[in-house]
XYZ file of C-alpha atoms in Angstrom:
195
model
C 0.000 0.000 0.000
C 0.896 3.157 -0.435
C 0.073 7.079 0.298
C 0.254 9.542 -2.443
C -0.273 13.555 -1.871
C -0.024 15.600 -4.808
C 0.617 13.075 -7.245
C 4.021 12.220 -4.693
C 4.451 8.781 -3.422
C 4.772 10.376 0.347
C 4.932 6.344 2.469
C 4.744 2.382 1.281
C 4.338 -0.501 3.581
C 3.452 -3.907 2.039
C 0.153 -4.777 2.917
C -1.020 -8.018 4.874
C -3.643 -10.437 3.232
C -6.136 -9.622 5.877
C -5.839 -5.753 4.699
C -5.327 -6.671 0.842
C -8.538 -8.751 0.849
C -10.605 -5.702 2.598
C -9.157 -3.586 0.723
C -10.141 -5.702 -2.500
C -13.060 -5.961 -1.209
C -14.069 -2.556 -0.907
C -13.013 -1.617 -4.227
C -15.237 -4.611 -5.616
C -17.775 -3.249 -3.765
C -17.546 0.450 -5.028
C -17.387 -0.822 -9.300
C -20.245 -2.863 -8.173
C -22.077 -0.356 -7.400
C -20.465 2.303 -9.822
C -21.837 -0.758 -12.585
C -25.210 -0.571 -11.181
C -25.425 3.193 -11.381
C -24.483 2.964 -15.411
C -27.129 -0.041 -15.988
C -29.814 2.137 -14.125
C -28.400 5.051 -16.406
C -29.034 2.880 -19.380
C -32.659 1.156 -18.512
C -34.094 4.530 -17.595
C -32.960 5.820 -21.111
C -34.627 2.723 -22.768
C -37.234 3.718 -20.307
C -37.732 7.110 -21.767
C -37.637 5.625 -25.650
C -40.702 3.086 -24.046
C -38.726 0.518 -24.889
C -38.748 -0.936 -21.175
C -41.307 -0.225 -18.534
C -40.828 2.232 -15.691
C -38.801 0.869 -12.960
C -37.722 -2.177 -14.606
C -34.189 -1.957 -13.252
C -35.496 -2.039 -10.198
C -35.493 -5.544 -8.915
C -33.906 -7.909 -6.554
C -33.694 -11.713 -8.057
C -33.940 -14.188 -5.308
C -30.462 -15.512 -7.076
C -28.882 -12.545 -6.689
C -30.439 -11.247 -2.989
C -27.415 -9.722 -1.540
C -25.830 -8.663 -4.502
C -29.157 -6.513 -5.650
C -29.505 -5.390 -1.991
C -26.184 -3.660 -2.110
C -26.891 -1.726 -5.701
C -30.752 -0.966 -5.183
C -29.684 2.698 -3.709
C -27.082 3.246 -6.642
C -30.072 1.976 -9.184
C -32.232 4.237 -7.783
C -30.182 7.424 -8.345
C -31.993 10.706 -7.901
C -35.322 9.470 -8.484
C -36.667 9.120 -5.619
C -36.046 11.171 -2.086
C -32.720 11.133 -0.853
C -34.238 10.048 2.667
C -35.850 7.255 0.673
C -32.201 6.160 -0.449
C -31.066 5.933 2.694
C -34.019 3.785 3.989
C -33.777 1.524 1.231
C -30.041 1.146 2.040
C -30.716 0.590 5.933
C -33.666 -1.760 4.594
C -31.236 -3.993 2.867
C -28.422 -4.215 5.066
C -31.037 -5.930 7.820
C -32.582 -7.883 4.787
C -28.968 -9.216 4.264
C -28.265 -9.988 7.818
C -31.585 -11.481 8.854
C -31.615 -14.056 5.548
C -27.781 -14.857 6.566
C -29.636 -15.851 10.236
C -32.642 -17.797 8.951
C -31.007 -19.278 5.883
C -32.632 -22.645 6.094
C -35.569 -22.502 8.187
C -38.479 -22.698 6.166
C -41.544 -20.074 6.510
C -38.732 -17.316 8.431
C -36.668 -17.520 5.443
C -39.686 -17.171 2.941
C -40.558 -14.024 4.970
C -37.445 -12.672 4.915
C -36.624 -13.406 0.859
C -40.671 -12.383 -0.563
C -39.476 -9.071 1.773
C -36.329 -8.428 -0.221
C -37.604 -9.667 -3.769
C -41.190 -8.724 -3.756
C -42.420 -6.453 -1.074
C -39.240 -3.715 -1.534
C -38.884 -3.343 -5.470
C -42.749 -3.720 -5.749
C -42.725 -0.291 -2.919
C -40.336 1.748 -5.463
C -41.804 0.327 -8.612
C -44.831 2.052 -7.653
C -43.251 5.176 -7.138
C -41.301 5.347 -10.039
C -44.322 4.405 -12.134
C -45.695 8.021 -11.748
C -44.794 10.870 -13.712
C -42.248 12.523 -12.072
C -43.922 16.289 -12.184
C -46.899 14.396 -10.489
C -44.933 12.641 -7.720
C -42.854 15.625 -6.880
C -46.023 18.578 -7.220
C -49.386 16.245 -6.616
C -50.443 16.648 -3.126
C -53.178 13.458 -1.872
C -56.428 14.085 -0.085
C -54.991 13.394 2.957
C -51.962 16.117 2.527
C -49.150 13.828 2.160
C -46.890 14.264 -1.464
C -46.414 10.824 -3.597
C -42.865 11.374 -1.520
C -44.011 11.166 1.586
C -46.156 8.342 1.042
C -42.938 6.619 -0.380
C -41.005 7.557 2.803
C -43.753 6.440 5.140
C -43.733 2.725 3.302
C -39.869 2.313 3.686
C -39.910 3.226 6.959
C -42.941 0.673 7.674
C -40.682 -1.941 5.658
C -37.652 -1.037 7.967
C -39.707 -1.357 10.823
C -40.217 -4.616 9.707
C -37.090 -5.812 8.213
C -35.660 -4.805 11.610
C -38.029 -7.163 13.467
C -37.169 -10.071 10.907
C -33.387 -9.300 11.889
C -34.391 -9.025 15.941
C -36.096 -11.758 15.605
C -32.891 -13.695 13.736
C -30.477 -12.809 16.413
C -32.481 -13.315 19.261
C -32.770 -16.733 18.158
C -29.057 -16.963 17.418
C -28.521 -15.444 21.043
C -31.277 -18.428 22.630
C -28.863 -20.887 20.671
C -25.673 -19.187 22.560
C -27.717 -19.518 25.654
C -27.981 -23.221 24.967
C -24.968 -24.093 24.666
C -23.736 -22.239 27.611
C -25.883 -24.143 29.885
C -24.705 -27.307 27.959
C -21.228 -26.848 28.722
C -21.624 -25.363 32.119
C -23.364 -28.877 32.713
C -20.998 -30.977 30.859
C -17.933 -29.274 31.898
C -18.604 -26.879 34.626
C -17.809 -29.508 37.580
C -15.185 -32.738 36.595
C -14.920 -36.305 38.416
C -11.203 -35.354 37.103
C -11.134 -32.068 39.708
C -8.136 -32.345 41.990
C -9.421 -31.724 46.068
C-alpha cells in the first residue's frame, strides 16, 4: 500500500492479506455499485424511448439477494427522495443480515426473501411508475406528497425488516444460551477435579 499527496508517493508498507482482501473488497464493492449506477443510467434511457417499462431496473432476483440489496440505492439514483435512499439502504443491510440468520428454516426464510424480492422493489416500482412532475407537485387528499407516502412505506418496511433481523439474532442469542448451559453442565464440575 501506499500514500500519495499531490501526485508524490509520500509512504509504502506492504500490505497483509487480511488488509489486501478488505481492501479488495471494498473496491469490488464500489465498481459494483459504480456498474449498477451505469445499468440504471441505461434502462431509464430505454425507459424514456418506451422501450422498457418504468422501474424495470429495479429488482432484486432471489439468485442474486445480496448482490441486488447492495446496488438498489445506486439503481435508484436521484429518483426518488434522498431520505428514501437511505431507507432503502438501511432496509437492505437488515434484509442481508436477517436471511444470513434464517437461511434454512423454512416459513422465516420465505418471509425474509418475498421481503427483499417482492415487497421492496414492488414499494419503489410504484413510485417510479408516476410521472415525475406528479410525484414531486401532486399533493393526496390526505396532505401527504407521492414522496411522503414513499417515505412512510420504507420506513414501515424497515420497521419490519428490523423485526425479521431481531427476531434472527435473538434466536441466534437463545442458541448461545444453549450451549452455555450445555457446557456449564458438561464441563462446569469434573470427576477429574483435583481436592
Amino acid at each position: 500500500m501506499h500514500r500519495v499527496y499531490g501526485g508524490v508517493t509520500i509512504a509504502r508498507r506492504p500490505l497483509g492479506l487480511g488488509d489486501w482482501l478488505t481492501a479488495f473488497a471494498g473496491r469490488v464493492a464500489a465498481l459494483a455499485a459504480e456498474a449498477a449506477g451505469d445499468a440504471a443510467t441505461s434502462s431509464r434511457a430505454l425507459q424514456t424511448l418506451g422501450l422498457e417499462p418504468a422501474g424495470s431496473e429495479i429488482h432484486v432476483r432471489d439468485t442474486a439477494i445480496e448482490g441486488d440489496l447492495r446496488t438498489l440505492p445506486a439503481r435508484l439514483g436521484h429518483r426518488v427522495p434522498d431520505e428514501a435512499v437511505a431507507l432503502v439502504g438501511r432496509i437492505g443491510d437488515l434484509l442481508i443480515d436477517a436471511l444470513a440468520r434464517v437461511a434454512g428454516q423454512g416459513e422465516p426464510e420465505v418471509v425474509v426473501r418475498r421481503t427483499a424480492t417482492v415487497y421492496l422493489p414492488d414499494t419503489l416500482r410504484a413510485y417510479l411508475s408516476l410521472p415525475a412532475d406528479w410525484a414531486a407537485d401532486h399533493v393526496f387528499p390526505d396532505g401527504t406528497t407521492a414522496a411522503a407516502a414513499l417515505v412512510g412505506q420504507l420506513t414501515e418496511l424497515e420497521r419490519a425488516a428490523k423485526r425479521m433481523r431481531d427476531a434472527a439474532v435473538e434466536h441466534d442469542a437463545s442458541a448461545l444460551l444453549v450451549n452455555g448451559r450445555f457446557l456449564s453442565e458438561r464441563f462446569g464440575a469434573s470427576r477429574l477435579d483435583l481436592p
